[in-house]
Short mmCIF file of C-alpha atoms and ligand atoms in Angstrom, two decimals:
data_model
loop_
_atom_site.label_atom_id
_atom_site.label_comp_id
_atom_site.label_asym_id
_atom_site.label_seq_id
_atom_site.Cartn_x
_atom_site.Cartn_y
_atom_site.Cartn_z
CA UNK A 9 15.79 -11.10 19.85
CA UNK A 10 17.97 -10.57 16.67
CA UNK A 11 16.61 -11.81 13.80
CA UNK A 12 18.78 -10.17 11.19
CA UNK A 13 17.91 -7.09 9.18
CA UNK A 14 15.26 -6.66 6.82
CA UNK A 15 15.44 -4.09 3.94
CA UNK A 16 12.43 -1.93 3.57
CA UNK A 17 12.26 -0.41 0.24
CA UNK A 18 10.32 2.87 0.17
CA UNK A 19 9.99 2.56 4.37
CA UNK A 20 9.51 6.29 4.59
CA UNK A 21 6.38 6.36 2.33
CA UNK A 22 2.90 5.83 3.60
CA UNK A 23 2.51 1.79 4.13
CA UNK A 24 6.06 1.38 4.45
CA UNK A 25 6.57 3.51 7.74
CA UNK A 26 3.75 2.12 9.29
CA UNK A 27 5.33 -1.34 8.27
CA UNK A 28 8.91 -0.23 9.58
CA UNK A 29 7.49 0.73 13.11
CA UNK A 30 5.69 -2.44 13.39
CA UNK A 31 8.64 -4.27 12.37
CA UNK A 32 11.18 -2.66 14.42
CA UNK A 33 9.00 -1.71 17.60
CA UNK A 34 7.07 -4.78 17.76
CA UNK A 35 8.58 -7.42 15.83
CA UNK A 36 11.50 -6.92 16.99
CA UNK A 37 13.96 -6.78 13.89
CA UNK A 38 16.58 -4.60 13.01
CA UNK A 39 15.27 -2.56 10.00
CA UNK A 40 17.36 -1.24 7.01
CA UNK A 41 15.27 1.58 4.67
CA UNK A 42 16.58 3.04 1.41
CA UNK A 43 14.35 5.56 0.25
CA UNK A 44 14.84 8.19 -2.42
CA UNK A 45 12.84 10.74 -0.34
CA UNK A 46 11.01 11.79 -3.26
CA UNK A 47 7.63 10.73 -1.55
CA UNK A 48 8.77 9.18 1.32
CA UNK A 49 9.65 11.15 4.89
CA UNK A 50 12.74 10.74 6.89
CA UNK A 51 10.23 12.30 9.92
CA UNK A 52 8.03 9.18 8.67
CA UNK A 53 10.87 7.43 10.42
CA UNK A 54 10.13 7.63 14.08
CA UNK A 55 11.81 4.35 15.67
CA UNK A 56 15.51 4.03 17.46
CA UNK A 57 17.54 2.25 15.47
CA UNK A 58 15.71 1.76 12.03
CA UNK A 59 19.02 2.90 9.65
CA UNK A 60 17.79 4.83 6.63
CA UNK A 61 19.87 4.94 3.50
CA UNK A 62 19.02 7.68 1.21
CA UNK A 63 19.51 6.45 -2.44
CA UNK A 64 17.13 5.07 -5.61
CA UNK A 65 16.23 1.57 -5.59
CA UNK A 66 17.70 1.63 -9.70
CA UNK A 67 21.19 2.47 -8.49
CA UNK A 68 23.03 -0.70 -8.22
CA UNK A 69 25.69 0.52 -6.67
CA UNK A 70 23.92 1.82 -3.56
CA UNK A 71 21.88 -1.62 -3.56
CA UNK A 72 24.76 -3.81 -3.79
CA UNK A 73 26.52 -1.18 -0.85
CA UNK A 74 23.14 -2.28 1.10
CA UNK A 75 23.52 -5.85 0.74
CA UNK A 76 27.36 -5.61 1.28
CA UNK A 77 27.04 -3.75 4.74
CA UNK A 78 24.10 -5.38 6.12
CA UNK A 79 23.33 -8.67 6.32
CA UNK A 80 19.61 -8.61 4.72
CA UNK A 81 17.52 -11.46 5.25
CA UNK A 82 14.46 -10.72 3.71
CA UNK A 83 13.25 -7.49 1.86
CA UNK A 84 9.92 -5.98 2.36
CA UNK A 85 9.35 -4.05 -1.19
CA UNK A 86 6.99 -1.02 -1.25
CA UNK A 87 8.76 1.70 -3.65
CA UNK A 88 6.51 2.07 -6.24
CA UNK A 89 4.82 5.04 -8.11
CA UNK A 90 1.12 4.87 -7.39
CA UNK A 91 -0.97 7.61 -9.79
CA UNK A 92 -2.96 5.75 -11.97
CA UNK A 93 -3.70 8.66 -14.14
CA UNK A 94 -0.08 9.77 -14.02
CA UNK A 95 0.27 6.01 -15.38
CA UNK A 96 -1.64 6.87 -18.36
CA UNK A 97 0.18 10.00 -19.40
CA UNK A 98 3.99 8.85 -18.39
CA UNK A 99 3.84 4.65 -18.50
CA UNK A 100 7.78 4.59 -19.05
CA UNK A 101 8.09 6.60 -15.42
CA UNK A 102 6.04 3.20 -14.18
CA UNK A 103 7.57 0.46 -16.09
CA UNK A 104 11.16 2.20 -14.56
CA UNK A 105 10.18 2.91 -11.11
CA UNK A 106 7.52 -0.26 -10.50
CA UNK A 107 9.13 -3.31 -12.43
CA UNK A 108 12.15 -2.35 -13.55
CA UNK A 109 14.26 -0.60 -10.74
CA UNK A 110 13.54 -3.61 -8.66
CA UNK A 111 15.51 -5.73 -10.77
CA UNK A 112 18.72 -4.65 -8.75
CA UNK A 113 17.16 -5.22 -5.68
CA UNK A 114 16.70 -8.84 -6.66
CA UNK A 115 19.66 -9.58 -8.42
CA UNK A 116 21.64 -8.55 -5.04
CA UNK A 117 19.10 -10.40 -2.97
CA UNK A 118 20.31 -13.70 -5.40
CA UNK A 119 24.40 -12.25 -5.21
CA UNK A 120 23.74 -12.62 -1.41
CA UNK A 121 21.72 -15.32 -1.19
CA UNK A 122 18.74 -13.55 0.39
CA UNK A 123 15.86 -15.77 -0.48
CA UNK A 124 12.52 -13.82 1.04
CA UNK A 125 10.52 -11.14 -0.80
CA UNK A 126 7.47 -9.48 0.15
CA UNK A 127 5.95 -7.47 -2.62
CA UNK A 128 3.31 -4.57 -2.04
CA UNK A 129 0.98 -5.34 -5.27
CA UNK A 130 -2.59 -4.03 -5.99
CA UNK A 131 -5.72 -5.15 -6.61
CA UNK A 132 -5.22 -3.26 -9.66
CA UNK A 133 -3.72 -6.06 -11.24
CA UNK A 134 -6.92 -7.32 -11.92
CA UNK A 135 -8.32 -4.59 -13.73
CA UNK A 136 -12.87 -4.78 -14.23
CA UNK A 137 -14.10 -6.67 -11.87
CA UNK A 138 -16.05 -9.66 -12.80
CA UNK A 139 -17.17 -11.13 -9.08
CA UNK A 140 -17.61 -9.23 -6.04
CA UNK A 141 -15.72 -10.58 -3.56
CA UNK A 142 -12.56 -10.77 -5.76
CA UNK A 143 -10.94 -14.29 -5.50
CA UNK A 144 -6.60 -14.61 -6.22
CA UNK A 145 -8.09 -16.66 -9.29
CA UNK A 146 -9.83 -13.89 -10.65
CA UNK A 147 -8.77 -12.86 -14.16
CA UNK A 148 -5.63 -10.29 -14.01
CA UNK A 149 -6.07 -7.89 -17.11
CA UNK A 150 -5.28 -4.62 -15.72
CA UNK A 151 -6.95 -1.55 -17.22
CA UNK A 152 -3.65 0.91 -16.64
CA UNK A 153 0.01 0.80 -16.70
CA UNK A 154 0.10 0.96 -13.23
CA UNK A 155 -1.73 -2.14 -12.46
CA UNK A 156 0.26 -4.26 -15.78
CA UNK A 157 3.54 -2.73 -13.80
CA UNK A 158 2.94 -4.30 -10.50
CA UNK A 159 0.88 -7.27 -12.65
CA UNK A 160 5.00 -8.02 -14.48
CA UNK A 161 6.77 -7.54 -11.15
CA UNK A 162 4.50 -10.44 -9.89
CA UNK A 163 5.33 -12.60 -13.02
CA UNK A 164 8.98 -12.15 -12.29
CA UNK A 165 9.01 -12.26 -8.78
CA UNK A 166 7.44 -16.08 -9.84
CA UNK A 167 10.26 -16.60 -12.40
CA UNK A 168 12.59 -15.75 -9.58
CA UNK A 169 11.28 -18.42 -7.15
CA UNK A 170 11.53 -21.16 -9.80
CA UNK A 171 15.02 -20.01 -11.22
CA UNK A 172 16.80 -19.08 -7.70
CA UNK A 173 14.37 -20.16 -5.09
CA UNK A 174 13.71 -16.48 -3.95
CA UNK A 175 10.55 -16.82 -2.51
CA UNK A 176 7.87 -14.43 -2.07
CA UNK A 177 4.21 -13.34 -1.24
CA UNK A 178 2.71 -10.90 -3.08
CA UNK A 179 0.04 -9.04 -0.77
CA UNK A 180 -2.92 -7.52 -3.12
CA UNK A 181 -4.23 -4.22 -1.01
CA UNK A 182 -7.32 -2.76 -1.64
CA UNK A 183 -7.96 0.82 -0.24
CA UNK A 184 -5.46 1.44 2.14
CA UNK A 185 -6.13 3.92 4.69
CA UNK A 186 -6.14 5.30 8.41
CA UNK A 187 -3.30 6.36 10.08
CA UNK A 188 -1.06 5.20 13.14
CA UNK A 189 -4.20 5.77 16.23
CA UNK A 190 -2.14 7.51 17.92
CA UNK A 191 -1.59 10.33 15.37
CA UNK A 192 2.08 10.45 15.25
CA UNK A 193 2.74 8.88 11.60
CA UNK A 194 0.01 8.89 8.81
CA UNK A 195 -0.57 9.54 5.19
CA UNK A 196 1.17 12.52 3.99
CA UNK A 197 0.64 12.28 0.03
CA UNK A 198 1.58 15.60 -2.54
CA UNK A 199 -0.91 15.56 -4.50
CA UNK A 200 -3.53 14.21 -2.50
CA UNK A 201 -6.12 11.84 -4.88
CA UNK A 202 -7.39 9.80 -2.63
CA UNK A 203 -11.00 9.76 -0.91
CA UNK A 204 -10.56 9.84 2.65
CA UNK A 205 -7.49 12.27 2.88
CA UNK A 206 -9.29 14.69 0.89
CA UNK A 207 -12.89 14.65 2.43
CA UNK A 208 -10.76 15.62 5.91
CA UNK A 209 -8.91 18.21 4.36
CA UNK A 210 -11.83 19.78 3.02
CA UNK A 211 -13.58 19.42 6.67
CA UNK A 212 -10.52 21.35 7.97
CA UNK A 213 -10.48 23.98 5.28
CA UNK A 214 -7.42 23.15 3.73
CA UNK A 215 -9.30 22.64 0.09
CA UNK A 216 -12.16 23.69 -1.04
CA UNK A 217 -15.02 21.17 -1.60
CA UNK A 218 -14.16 17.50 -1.85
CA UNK A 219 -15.76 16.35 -5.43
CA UNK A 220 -18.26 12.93 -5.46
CA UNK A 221 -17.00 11.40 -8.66
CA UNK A 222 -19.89 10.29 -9.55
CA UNK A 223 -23.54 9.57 -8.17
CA UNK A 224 -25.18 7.44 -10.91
CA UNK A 225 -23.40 4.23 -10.16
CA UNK A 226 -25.52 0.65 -9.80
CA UNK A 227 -25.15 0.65 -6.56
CA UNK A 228 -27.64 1.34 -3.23
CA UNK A 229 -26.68 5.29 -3.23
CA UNK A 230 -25.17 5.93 -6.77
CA UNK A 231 -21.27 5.60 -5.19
CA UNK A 232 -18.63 3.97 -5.74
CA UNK A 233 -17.83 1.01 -2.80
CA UNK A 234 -14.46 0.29 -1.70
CA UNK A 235 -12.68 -2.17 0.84
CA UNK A 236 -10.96 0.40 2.49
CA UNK A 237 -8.30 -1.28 4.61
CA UNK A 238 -6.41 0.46 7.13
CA UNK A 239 -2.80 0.55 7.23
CA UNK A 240 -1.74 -0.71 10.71
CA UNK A 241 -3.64 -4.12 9.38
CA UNK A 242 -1.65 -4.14 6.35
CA UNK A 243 1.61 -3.62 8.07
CA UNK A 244 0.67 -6.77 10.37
CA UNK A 245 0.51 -8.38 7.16
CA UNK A 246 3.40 -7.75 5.82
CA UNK A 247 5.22 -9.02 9.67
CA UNK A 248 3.00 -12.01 9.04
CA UNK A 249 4.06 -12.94 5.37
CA UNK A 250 7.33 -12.49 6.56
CA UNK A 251 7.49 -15.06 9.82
CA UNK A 252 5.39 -17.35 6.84
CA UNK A 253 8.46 -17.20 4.39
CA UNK A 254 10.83 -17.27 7.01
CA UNK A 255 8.88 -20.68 8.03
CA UNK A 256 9.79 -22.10 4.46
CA UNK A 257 6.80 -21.12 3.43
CA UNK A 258 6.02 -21.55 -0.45
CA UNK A 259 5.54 -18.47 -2.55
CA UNK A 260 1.85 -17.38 -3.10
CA UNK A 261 -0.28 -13.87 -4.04
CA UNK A 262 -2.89 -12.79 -1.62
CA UNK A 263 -5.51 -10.12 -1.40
CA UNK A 264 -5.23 -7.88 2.00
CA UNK A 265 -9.12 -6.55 2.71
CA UNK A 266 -11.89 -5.97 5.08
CA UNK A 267 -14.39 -8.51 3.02
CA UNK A 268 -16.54 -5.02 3.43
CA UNK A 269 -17.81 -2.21 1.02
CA UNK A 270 -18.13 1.29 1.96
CA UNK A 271 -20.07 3.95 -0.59
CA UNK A 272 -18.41 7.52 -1.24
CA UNK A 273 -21.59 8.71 0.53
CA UNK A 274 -20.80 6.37 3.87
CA UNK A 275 -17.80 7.09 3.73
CA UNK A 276 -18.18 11.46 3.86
CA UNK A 277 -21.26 9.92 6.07
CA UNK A 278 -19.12 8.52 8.76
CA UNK A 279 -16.48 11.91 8.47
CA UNK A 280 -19.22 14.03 9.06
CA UNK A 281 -20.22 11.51 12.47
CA UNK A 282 -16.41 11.83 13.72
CA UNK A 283 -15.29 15.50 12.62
CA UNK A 284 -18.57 16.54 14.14
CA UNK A 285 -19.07 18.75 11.10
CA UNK A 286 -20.38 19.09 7.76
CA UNK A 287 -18.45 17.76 4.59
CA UNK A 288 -18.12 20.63 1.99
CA UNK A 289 -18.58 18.79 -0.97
CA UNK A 290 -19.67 18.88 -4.46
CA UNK A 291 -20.85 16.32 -7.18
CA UNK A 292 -19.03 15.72 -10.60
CA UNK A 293 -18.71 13.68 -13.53
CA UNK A 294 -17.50 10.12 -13.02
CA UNK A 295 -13.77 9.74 -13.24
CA UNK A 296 -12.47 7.51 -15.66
CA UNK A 297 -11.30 3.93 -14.75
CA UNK A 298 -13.77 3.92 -11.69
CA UNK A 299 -15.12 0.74 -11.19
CA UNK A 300 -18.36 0.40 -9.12
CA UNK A 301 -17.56 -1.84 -7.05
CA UNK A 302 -13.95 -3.58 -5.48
CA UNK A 303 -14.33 -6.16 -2.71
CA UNK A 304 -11.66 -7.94 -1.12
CA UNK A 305 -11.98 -11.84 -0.80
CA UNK A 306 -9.07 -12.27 1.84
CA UNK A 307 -9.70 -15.74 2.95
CA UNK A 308 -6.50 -17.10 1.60
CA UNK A 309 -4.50 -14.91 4.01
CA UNK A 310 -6.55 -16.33 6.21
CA UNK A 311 -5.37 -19.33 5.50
CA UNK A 312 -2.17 -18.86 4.97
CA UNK A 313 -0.97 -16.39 7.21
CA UNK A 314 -3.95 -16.47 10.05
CA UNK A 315 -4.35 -12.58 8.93
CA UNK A 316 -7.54 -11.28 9.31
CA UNK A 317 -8.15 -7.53 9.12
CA UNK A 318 -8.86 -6.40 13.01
CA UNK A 319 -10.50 -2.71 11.88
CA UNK A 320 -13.75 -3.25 9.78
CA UNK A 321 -14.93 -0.26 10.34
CA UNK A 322 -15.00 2.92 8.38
CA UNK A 323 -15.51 5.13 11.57
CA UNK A 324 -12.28 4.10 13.19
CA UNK A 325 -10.34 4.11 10.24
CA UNK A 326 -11.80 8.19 9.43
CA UNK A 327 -11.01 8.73 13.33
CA UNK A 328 -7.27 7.46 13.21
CA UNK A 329 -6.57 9.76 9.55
CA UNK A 330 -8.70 12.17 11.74
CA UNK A 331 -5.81 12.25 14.33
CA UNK A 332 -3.45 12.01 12.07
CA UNK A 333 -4.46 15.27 10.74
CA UNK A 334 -5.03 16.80 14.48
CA UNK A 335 -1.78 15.65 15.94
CA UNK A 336 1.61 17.47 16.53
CA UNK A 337 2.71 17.09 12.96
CA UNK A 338 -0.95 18.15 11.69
CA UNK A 339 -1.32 15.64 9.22
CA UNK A 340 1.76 16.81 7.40
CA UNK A 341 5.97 16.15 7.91
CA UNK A 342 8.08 18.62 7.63
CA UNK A 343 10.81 17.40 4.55
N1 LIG B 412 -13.31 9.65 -4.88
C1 LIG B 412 -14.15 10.76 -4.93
N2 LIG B 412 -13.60 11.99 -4.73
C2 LIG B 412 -12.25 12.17 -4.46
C3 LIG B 412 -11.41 11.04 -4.41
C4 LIG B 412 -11.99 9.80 -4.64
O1 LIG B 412 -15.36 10.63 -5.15
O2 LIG B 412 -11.81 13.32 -4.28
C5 LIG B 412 -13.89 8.30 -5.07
C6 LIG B 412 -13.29 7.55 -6.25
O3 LIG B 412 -14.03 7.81 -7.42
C7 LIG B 412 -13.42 6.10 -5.77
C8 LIG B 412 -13.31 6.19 -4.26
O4 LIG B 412 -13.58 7.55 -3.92
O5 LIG B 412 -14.69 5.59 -6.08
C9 LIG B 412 -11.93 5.84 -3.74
O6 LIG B 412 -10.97 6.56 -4.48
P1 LIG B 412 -9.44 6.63 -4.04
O7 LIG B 412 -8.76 7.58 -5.00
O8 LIG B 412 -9.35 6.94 -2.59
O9 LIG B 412 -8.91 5.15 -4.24
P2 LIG B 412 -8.93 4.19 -5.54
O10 LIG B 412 -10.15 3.33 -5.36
O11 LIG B 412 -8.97 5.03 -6.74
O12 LIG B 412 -7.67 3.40 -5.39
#
């Protein structure tokens, strides 16, 4: 079944290539990814016929070549920087790479009259929380660049719909995480910040003790909770929001979530269950920006696109980064 092509932006980064197989092995489409390859993998890239096209998402030229070769339908949109404290330190690198460089990608979209857009966004665009679950309607006041650079691309992505009807759906993840289950694509991140990555790698010896951020939080154990969502469910979202738009679907913003908190402690707690061994770890100070507390509210998508996260639990999500890490590739690519 040909449906057209669909440009992936950043497909050879961590969400995207788990996005791109789903698309291309399961959905069915033909898939077009351009991808700097400055954090994305071309070995991310594991399914026949998925075209990659190695250039910047800020060159025009090599967008408007895209557009002008292919015939793009609708563009999934995940190159983005994502350190929030490299945010802090270097904003213009974010306000370039997250809501600026897109810019070409929509004005060729509206040259070539390609009228869908999925954007990844972030719960960060909300900034302190001020209910647990987190409604869309909650306030957006982002506490770093990175969350006001995704928070912009969403206001123009809007302006876009009502100026050139380019629709979109803007899909809020919380903690993404997990790997492919069977091992053979996964999260492959230099540096490494985040929780789950690092509390395996320190299992396997790779680094030395994994450090708590903090243990005097108001919450049940004194860690911080997350909706940790894993990444084959947020690909499935992204298929979904797509079929929705291509539907005539109206443009909206969504959270993608579990609906469920784990603690830093339940988390290394569950690692230790499926690793089978201890966690080296050590407590520090709290780092800065941590909230205690992010839950997903993800009825809307619900809703909207009948998505419901299908993996609620932490275990299977630690045992599918857990074969990630313990597959051929050994939880790394090789370029
Ligand atoms: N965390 C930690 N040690 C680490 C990495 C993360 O204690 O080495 C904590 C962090 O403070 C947060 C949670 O784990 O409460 C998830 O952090 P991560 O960086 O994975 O995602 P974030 O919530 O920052 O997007």
């Amino acid at each position: 079944m040909s449906k057209g092509a669909i440009l992936v932006t950043g497909g050879a980064g961590y969400i995207g290539s788990h996005t791109v197989r789903m698309l291309a092995e399961e959905a069915g489409y033909e898939v077009v990814v351009i991808d700097n390859l400055v954090f994305g993998h071309r070995d991310a890239l594991i399914s026949e016929g998925v075209t990659l096209v190695e250039a910047d998402i800020a060159d025009a030229a090599s967008v408007e070549d895209v557009f002008s070769r292919y015939k793009i339908d609708g563009v999934v949109h995940f190159a983005a920087f994502c350190f929030v404290g490299e945010s802090v330190t270097d904003p213009l690198k974010y306000y370039a790479n997250n809501t600026a460089a897109p810019l070409t990608i929509l004005k060729a979209m509206r040259a070539h009259g390609c009228d869908k857009f999925i954007l990844s966004s972030t719960c960060a665009t909300y900034g302190d929380p001020q209910d647990i679950p987190m409604p869309e309607t909650h306030r957006q006041e982002p506490i770093n660049p990175y969350g006001h650079s995704k928070l912009m691309l969403e206001r123009i992505l809007k302006d876009c719909d009502e100026a050139y009807g380019i629709r979109s759906v803007r899909l809020r993840y919380f903690n993404a995480s997990g790997c492919s289950p069977d091992g053979v694509i996964g999260e492959d991140h230099e540096p490494e910040t985040h929780l789950i990555p690092n509390v395996l790698r320190a299992v396997k010896g790779e680094i030395g003790p994994m450090t708590v951020f903090g243990s005097d939080y108001p919450t049940a154990d004194g860690t911080c909770i997350r909706d940790y969502i894993h990444v084959v469910d947020l690909a499935r979202a992204h298929v979904r929001a797509l079929n929705y738009l291509e539907n005539d679907g109206e443009s909206f913003s969504c959270n993608l979530g579990t609906g469920k908190g784990a603690s830093v402690k339940e988390v290394i707690d569950a690692a230790e269950a499926v690793t089978g061994k201890r966690v080296p770890l050590q407590y520090g100070e709290r780092r800065e920006g941590d909230p205690p507390e992010l839950i997903a509210d993800s009825t809307l998508a619900k809703d909207l696109l009948g998505w419901e996260a299908e993996i609620t639990d932490i275990k299977t999500i630690i045992e599918s980064a857990w074969a990630w890490m313990n597959g051929d590739k050994g939880g790394k690519y090789k370029d």
